[in-house]
Coordinates of C-alpha atoms in Angstrom, one line a residue:
Chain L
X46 CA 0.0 0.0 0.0
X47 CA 1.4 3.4 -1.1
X48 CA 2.1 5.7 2.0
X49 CA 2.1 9.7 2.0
X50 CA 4.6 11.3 4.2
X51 CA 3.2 15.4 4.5
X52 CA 4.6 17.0 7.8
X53 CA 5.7 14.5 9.3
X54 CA 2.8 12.9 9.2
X55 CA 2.2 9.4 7.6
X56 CA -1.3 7.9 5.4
X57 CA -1.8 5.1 3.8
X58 CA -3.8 5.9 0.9
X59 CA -5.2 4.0 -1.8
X60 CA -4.3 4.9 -5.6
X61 CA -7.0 7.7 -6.2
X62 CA -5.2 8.8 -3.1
X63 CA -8.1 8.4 -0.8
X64 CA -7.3 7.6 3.2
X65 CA -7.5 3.3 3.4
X66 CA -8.3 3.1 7.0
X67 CA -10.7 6.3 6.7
X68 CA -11.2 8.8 9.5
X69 CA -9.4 6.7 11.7
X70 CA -6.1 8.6 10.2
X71 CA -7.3 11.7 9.3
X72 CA -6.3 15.1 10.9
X73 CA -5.1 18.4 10.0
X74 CA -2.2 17.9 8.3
X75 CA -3.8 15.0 5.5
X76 CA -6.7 18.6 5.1
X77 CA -3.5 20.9 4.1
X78 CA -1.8 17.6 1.9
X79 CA -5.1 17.1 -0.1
X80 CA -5.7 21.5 -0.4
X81 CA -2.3 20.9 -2.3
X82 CA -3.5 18.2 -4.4
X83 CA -6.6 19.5 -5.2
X84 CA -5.4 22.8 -6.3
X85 CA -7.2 24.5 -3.7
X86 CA -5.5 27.8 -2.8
X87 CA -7.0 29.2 0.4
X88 CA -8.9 27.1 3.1
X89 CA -12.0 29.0 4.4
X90 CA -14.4 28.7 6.4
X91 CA -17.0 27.7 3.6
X92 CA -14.5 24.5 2.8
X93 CA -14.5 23.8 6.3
X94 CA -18.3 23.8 7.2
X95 CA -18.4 21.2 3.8
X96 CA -16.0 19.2 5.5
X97 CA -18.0 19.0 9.0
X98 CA -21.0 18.9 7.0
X99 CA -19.8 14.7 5.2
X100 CA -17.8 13.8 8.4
X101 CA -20.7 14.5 10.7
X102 CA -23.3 12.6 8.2
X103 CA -21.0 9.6 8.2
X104 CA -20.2 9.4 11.7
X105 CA -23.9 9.5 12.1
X106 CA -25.3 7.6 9.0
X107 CA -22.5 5.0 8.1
X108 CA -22.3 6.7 4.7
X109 CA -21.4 9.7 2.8
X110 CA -25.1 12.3 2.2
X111 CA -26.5 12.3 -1.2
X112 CA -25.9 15.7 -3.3
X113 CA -28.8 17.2 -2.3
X114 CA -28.1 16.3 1.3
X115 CA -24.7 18.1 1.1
X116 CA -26.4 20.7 -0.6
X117 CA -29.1 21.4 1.9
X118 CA -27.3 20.9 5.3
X119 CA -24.2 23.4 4.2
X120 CA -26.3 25.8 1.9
X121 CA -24.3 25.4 -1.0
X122 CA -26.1 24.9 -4.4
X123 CA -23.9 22.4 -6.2
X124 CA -22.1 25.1 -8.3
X125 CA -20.8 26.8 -5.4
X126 CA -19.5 23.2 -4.0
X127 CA -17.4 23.0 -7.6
X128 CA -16.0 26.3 -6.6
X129 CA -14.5 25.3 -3.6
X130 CA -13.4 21.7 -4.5
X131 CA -12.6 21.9 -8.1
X132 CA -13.2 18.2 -8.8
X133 CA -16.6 18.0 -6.9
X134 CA -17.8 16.8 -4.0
X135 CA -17.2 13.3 -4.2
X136 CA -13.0 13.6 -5.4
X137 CA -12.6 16.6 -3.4
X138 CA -14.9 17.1 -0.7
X139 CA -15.1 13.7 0.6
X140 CA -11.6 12.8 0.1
X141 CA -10.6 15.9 1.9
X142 CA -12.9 14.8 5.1
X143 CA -11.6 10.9 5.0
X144 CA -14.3 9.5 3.9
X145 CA -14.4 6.3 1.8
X146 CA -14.2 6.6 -1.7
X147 CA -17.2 6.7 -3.8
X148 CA -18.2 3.3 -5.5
X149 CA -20.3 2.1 -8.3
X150 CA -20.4 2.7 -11.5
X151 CA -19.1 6.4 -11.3
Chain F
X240 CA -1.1 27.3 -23.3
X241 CA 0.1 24.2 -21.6
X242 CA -1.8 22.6 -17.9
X243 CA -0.6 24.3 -15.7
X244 CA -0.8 22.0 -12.5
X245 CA -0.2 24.3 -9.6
X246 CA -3.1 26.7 -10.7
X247 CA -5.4 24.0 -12.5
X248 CA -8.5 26.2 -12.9
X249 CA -6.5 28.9 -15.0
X250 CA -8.1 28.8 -19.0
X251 CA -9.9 26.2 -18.3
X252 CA -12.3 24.8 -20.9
X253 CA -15.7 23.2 -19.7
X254 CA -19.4 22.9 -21.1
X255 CA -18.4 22.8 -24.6
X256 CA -20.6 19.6 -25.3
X257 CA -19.8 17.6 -28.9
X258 CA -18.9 19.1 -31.7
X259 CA -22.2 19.1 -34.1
X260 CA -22.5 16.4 -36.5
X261 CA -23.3 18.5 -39.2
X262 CA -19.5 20.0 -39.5
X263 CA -18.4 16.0 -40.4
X264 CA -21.5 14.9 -43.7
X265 CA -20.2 14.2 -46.4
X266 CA -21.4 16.9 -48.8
X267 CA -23.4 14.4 -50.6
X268 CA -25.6 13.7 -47.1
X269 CA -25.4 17.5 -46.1
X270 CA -27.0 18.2 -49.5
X271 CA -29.5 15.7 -49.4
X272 CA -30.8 15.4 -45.6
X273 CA -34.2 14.9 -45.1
X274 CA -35.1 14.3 -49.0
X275 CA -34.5 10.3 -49.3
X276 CA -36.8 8.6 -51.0
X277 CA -36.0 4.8 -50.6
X278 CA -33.0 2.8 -50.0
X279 CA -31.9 -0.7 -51.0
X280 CA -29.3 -3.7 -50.5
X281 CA -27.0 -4.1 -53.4
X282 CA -24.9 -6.5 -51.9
X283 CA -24.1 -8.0 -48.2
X284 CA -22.5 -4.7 -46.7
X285 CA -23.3 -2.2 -49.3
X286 CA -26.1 0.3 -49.0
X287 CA -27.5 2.3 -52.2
X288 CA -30.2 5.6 -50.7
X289 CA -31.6 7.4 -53.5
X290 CA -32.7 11.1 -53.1
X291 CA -35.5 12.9 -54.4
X292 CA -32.8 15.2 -55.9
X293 CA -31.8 12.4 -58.2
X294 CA -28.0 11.9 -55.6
X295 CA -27.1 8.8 -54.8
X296 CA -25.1 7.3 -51.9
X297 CA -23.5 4.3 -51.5
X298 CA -22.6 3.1 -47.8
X299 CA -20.6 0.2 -47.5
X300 CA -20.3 -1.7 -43.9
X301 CA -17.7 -3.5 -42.6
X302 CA -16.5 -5.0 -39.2
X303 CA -14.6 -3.7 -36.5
X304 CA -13.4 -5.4 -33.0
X305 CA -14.5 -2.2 -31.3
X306 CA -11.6 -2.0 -29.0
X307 CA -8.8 -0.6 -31.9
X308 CA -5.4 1.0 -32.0
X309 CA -5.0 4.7 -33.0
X310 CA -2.8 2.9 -35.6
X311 CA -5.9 1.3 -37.1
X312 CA -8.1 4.7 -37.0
X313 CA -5.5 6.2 -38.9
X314 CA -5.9 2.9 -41.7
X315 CA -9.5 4.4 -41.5
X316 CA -8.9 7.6 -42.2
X317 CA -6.3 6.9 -44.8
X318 CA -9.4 4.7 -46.6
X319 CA -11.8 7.5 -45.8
X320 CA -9.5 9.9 -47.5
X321 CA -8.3 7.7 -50.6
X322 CA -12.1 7.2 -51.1
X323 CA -14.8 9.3 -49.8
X324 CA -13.3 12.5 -49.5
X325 CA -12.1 11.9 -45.6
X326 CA -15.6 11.4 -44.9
X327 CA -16.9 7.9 -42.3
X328 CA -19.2 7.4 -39.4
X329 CA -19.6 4.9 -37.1
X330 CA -22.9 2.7 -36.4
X331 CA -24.3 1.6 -33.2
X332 CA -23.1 -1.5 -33.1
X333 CA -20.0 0.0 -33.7
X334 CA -19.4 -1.1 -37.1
X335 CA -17.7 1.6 -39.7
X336 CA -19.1 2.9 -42.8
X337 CA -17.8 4.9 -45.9
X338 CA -20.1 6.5 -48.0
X339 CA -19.4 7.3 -51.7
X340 CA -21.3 9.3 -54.1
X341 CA -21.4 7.4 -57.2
X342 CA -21.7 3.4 -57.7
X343 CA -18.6 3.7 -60.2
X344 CA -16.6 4.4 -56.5
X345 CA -17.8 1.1 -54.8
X346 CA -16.3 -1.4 -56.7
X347 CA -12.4 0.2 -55.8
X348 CA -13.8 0.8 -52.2
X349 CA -14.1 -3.0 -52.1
X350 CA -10.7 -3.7 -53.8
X351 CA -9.0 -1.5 -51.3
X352 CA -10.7 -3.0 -48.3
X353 CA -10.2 -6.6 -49.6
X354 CA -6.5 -5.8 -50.0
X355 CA -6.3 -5.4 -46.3
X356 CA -5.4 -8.6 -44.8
X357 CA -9.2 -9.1 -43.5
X358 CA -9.3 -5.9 -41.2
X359 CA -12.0 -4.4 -42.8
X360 CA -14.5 -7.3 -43.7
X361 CA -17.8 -6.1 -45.6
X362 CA -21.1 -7.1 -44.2
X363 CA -23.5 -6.7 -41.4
X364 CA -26.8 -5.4 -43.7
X365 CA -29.9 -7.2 -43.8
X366 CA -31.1 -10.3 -42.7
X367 CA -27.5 -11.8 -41.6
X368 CA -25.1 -11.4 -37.9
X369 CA -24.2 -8.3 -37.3
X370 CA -21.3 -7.0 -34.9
X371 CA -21.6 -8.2 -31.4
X372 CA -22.4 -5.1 -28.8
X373 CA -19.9 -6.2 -26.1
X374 CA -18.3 -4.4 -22.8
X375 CA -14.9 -4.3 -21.1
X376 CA -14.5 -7.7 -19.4
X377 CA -10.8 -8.7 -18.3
X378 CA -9.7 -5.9 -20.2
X379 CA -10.8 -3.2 -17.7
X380 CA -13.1 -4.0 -16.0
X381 CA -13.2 -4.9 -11.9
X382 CA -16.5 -6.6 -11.7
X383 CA -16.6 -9.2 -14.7
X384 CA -17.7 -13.1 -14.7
X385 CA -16.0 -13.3 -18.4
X386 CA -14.0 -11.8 -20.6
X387 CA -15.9 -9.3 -23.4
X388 CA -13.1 -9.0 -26.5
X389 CA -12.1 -13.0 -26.2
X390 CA -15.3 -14.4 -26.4
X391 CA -16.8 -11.9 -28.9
X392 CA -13.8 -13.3 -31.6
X393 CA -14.3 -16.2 -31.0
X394 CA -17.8 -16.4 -31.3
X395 CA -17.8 -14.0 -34.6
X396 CA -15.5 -16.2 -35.8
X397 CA -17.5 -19.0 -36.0
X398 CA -20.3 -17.5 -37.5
X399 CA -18.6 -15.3 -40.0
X400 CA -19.8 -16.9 -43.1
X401 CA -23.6 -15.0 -41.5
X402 CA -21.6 -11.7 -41.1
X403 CA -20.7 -11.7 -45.3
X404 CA -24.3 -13.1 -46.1
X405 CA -28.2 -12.1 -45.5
X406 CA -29.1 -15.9 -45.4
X407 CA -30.7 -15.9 -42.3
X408 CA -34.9 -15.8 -41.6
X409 CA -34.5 -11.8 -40.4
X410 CA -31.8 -10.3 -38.8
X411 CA -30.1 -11.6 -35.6
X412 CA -28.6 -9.5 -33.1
X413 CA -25.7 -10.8 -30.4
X414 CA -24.8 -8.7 -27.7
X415 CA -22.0 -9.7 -24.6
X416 CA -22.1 -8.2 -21.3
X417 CA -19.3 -10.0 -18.8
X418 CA -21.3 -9.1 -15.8
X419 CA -25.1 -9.1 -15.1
X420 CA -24.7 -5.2 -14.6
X421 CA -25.7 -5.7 -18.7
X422 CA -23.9 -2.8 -20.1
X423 CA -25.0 -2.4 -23.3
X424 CA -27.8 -5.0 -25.2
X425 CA -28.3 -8.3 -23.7
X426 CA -31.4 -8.0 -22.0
X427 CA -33.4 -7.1 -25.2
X428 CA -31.0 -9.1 -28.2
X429 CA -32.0 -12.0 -30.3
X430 CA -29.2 -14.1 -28.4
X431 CA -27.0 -13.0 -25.7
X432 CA -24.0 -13.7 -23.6
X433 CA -23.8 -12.9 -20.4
X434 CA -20.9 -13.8 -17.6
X435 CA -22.4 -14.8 -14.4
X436 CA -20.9 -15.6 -10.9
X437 CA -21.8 -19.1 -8.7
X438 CA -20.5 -18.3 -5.2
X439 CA -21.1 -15.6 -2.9
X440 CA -19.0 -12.7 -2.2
X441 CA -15.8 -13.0 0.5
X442 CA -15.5 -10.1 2.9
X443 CA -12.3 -8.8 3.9
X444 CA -13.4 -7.7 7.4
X445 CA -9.2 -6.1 7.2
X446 CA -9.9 -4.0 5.0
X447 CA -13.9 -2.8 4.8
X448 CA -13.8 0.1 7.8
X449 CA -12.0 2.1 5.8
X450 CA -13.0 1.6 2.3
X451 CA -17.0 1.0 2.3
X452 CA -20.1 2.7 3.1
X453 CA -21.8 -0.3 5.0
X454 CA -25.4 0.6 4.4
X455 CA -24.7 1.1 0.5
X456 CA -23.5 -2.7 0.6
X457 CA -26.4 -3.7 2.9
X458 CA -29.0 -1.9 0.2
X459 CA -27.6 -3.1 -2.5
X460 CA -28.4 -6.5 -2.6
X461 CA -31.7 -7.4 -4.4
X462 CA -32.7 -10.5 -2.5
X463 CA -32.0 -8.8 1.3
X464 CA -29.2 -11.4 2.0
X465 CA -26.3 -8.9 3.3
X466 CA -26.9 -7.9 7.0
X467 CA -25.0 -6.0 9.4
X468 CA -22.4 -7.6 12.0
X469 CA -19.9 -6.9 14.2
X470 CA -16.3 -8.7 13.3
X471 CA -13.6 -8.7 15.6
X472 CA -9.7 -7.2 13.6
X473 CA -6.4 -7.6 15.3
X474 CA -8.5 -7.8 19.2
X475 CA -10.5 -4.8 18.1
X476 CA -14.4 -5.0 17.5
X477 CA -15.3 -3.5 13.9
X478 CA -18.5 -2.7 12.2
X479 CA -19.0 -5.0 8.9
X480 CA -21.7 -7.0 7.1
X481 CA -22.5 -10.9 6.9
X482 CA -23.7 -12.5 3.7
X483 CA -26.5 -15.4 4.1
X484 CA -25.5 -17.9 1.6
X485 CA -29.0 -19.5 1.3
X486 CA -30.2 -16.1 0.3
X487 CA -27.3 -15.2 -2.6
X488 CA -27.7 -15.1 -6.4
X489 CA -24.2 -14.4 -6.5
X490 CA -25.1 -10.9 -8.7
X491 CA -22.5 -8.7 -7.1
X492 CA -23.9 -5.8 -6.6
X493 CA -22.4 -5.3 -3.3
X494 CA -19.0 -5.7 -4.7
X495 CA -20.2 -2.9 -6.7
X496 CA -20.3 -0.8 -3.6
X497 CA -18.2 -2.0 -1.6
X498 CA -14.4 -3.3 -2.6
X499 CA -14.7 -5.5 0.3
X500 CA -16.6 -8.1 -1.0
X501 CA -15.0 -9.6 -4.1
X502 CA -17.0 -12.6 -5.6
X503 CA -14.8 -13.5 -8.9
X504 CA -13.9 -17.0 -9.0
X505 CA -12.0 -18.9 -11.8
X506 CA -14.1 -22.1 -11.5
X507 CA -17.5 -20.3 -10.6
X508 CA -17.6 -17.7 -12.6
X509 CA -18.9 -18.6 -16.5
X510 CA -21.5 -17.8 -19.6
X511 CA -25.3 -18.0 -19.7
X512 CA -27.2 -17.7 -22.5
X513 CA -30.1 -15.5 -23.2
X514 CA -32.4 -15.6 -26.1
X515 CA -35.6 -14.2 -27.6
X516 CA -35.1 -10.3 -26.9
X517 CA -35.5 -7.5 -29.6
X518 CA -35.9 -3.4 -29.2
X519 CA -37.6 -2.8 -32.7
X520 CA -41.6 -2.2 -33.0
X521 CA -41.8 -4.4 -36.1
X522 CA -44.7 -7.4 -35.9
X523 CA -44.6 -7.7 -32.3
X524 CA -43.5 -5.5 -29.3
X525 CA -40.1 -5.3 -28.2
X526 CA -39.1 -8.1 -25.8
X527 CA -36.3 -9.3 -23.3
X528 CA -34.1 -12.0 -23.6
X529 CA -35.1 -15.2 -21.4
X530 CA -32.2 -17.1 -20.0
X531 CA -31.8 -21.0 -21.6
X532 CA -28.5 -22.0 -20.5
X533 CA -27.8 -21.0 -17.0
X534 CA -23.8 -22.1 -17.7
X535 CA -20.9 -22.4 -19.2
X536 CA -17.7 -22.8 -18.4
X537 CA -15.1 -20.1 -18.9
X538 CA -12.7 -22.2 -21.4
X539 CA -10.2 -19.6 -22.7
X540 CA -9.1 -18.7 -25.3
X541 CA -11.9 -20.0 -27.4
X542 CA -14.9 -20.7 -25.3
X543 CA -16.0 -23.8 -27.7
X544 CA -18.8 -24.6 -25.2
X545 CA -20.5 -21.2 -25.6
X546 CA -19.5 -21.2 -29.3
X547 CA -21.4 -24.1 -29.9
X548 CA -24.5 -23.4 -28.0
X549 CA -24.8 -19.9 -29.9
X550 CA -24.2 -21.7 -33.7
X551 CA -26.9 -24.6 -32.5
X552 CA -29.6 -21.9 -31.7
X553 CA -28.7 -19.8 -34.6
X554 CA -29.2 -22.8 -37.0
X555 CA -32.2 -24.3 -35.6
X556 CA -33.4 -21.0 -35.7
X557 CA -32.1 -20.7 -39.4
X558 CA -34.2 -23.7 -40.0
X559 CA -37.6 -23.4 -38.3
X560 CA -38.0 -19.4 -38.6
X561 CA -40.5 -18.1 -41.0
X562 CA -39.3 -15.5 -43.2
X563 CA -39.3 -11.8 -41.4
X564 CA -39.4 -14.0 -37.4
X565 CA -37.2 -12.9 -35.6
X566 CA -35.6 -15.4 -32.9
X567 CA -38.0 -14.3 -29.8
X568 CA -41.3 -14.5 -32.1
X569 CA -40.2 -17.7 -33.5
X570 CA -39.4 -19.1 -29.5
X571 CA -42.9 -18.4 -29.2
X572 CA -44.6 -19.2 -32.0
X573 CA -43.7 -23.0 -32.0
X574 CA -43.8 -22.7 -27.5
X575 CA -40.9 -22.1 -25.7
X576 CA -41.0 -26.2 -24.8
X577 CA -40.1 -26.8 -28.5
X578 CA -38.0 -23.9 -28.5
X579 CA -35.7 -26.3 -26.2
X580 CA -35.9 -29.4 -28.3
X581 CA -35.3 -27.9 -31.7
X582 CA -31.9 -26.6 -30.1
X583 CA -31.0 -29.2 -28.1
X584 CA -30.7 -27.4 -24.7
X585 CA -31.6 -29.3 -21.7
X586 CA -34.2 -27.4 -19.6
X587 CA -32.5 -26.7 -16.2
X588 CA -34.7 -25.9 -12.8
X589 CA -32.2 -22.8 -13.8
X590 CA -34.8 -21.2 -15.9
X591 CA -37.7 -21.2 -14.0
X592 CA -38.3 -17.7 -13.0
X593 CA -38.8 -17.1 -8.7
X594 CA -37.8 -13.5 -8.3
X595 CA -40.4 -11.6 -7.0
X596 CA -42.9 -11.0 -10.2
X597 CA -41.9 -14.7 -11.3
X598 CA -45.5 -16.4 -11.2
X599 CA -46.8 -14.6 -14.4
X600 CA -43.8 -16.6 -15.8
X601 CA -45.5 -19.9 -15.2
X602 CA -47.9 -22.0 -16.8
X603 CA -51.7 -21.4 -16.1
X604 CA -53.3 -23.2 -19.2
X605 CA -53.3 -26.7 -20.7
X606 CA -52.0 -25.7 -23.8
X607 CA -48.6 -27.6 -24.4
X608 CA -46.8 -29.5 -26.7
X609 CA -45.2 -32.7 -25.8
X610 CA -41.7 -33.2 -26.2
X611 CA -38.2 -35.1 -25.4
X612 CA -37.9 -33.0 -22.6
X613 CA -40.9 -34.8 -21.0
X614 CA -40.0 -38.3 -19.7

């Protein structure tokens, strides 16, 4: 399994570079490696409240909220979500929270 | 400009959609859209359409794997460009045609084409087999029973001599799918292929915390036979799911969802084969395909079990269709019970329907026929 070494930091990741053992591993530092990945420049608030917005569904529901979920609980219409995480809620948001990555035929 | 990666977002390009189809006729079509008047078959793989403006056009059909080289696109193009003026399309069976404008431009079409080693054979019009619609399978794929490009030559193969000739009663379509997700055709094709598992998924209680939504797995499965359970990792208790065997169809849709759970299985996995389907209007409504062979084995490279079974349907088909039939009206014209002796298949306790809606499947009358298949 490929490991990521940011900050002194270690994750093991998967190869779409999502977190294997999920939230169990993430903190701060894998946030700021991902924002580098992503090509996000600035973390704000807004990317933040996104982030408590999937890890609080999942630590509640078991799994990551539907689009309109995401859209409803943070405020966001879908555009402004592509905004903040260039490749969309799925490849950005929820990788950037340490959530499982999204299955099926996507 | 080249990507830039550490500012990604800067000129980029979204939204555009396809380029219209208009900007690629062939002046010939552009000139003459919406004005044909008829259209006939000159010859297995050659079209003539005749306009009310006098034009003519000329198509002419041949195969393709589906899965080609940039190498052999750029064969295609140097034929489109020697012949019709860099003008082709593609059909949706993924066949090629080139279009010419006079009938004195077939004839070297063909020569050129023939010349070519067999990479461009000419058919696939009228009442004959056309290409096979066909998926990934070991090629890309992560959730196939059976391989999509090996089976669908070897199959084609066999039945060539049907792709060069419009011998048959009407026209039969095959379509592959190497897992029962049926991408593309099979439910609704004249026969079909279709890769199916036999045991049930394995969970990897090491690995699914991390890498699956559990209630996705749990909802997934169409028979209610994945449950929650508690597993215990490395002396730590974890959330996961347990599969009731009795209960699985082995149709890996919680695979699908959840990479914990992988079913593949050299000696389980295999072919069934579907017949009877058709999308078109013509005669009768359009129909699925009904499964007649639950298995086969998965005997690579050639599959000669499944070859066989589809060349004994097609030519008892060949043989007892009525002109214009195709195989699902024929299946039920003569019963479905004679459907199974004329081909030789063995009915199986397989293909009795008992999913959910399966009773409208059964028998309520005394109309039957007597065959060898009753002892």
């Amino acid at each position: 399994m490929p490991t990521i070494e940011h900050n002194g930091k270690s994750f093991t990741v998967d190869e779409d570079g999502f977190l294997l053992k999920g939230m169990d591993e993430w903190n701060d530092e894998w946030v700021d490696y991902v924002k580098g990945a992503e090509g996000i420049s600035d973390l704000t608030d807004e990317h933040q409240k996104v982030i408590d917005a999937l890890q609080e569904y999942y630590k509640k529901n078991g799994i990551a909220p539907m689009v309109r979920i995401l859209s409803k609980t943070t405020g966001f219409p879908l555009k402004r979500i592509y905004e903040l995480f260039p490749s969309g809620p799925g490849k950005g948001a929820c990788k950037m929270a340490g959530l499982p990555k999204p299955t099926g035929c996507v | 400009m080249g990507y830039n990666p550490d500012k990604p977002m800067d000129g980029r390009i979204s939204d555009l959609g396809p380029p219209h189809y208009e900007q690629f006729f062939p002046p010939v079509i552009k000139a003459n859209k919406g004005k044909w008047l008829w259209h006939e078959i000159t010859q297995p793989g050659v079209l003539m359409h005749k306009s009310e403006t006098d034009d003519e056009v000329y198509t002419v059909r041949v195969g393709t794997a589906r899965l080609i080289t940039i190498d052999l696109i750029r064969e295609i193009c140097d034929i489109a460009d020697a012949h019709c003026d860099g003008f082709m399309r593609w059909t949706t069976r993924n066949n090629v045609e080139f279009m010419v404008d006079s009938k004195d431009k077939v004839q070297p079409l063909l020569d050129d084409l023939a010349s070519r080693d067999n990479r461009f054979p000419v058919g696939g019009t009228g009442a004959g087999v056309t290409n096979i619609v066909h998926t990934q399978g070991w090629v890309h794929c992560h959730t196939p029973a059976t391989d999509a490009s090996g089976v669908v030559k070897a199959v084609m193969d066999e039945l060539f001599d049907y792709f060069t000739s419009m011998t048959l009663p009407a026209q039969v379509r095959i379509a592959l799918a190497c897992c029962l997700n049926m991408c593309g055709a099979v439910h609704a094709s004249d026969i079909a292929i279709l890769g199916v598992h036999r045991k049930p998924p394995m969970i990897d209680n090491k690995r699914i915390t991390g890498v699956c939504e559990l209630p996705l797995a749990i909802a997934s499965c169409p028979l209610g036979a994945v449950k929650p359970a508690k597993a215990e990792v490395d002396g730590q208790e974890i959330k996961t799911v347990k599969v009731t065997v009795e209960r699985c169809m082995f149709c890996g849709n919680c695979y699908t969802m959840c990479p914990a759970m992988p079913l593949a299985d050299p000696e389980g996995d295999g072919i069934a084969i579907l017949v009877g389907g058709k999308v078109s209007n013509r005669i009768s409504a359009p129909k699925f395909s009904k499964m007649v062979i639950p298995f086969l084995p998965n005997n690579t490279p050639r599959w000669p079990e499944t070859v066989e079974a589809i060349k004994k349907i097609l030519e008892a088909y060949a043989k007892g269709a009525r002109k214009y039939e195709r195989v699902g009206e024929w299946a039920e014209r003569i019963g479905w019970e004679k459907f199974f002796e004329e081909c030789d298949i063995p009915f199986t306790d397989k293909s009795i329907d008992d999913y959910r809606l399966a009773y409208d499947t059964w028998r309520t009358t005394t109309q039957f026929k007597y065959t060898s298949h009753i002892k």
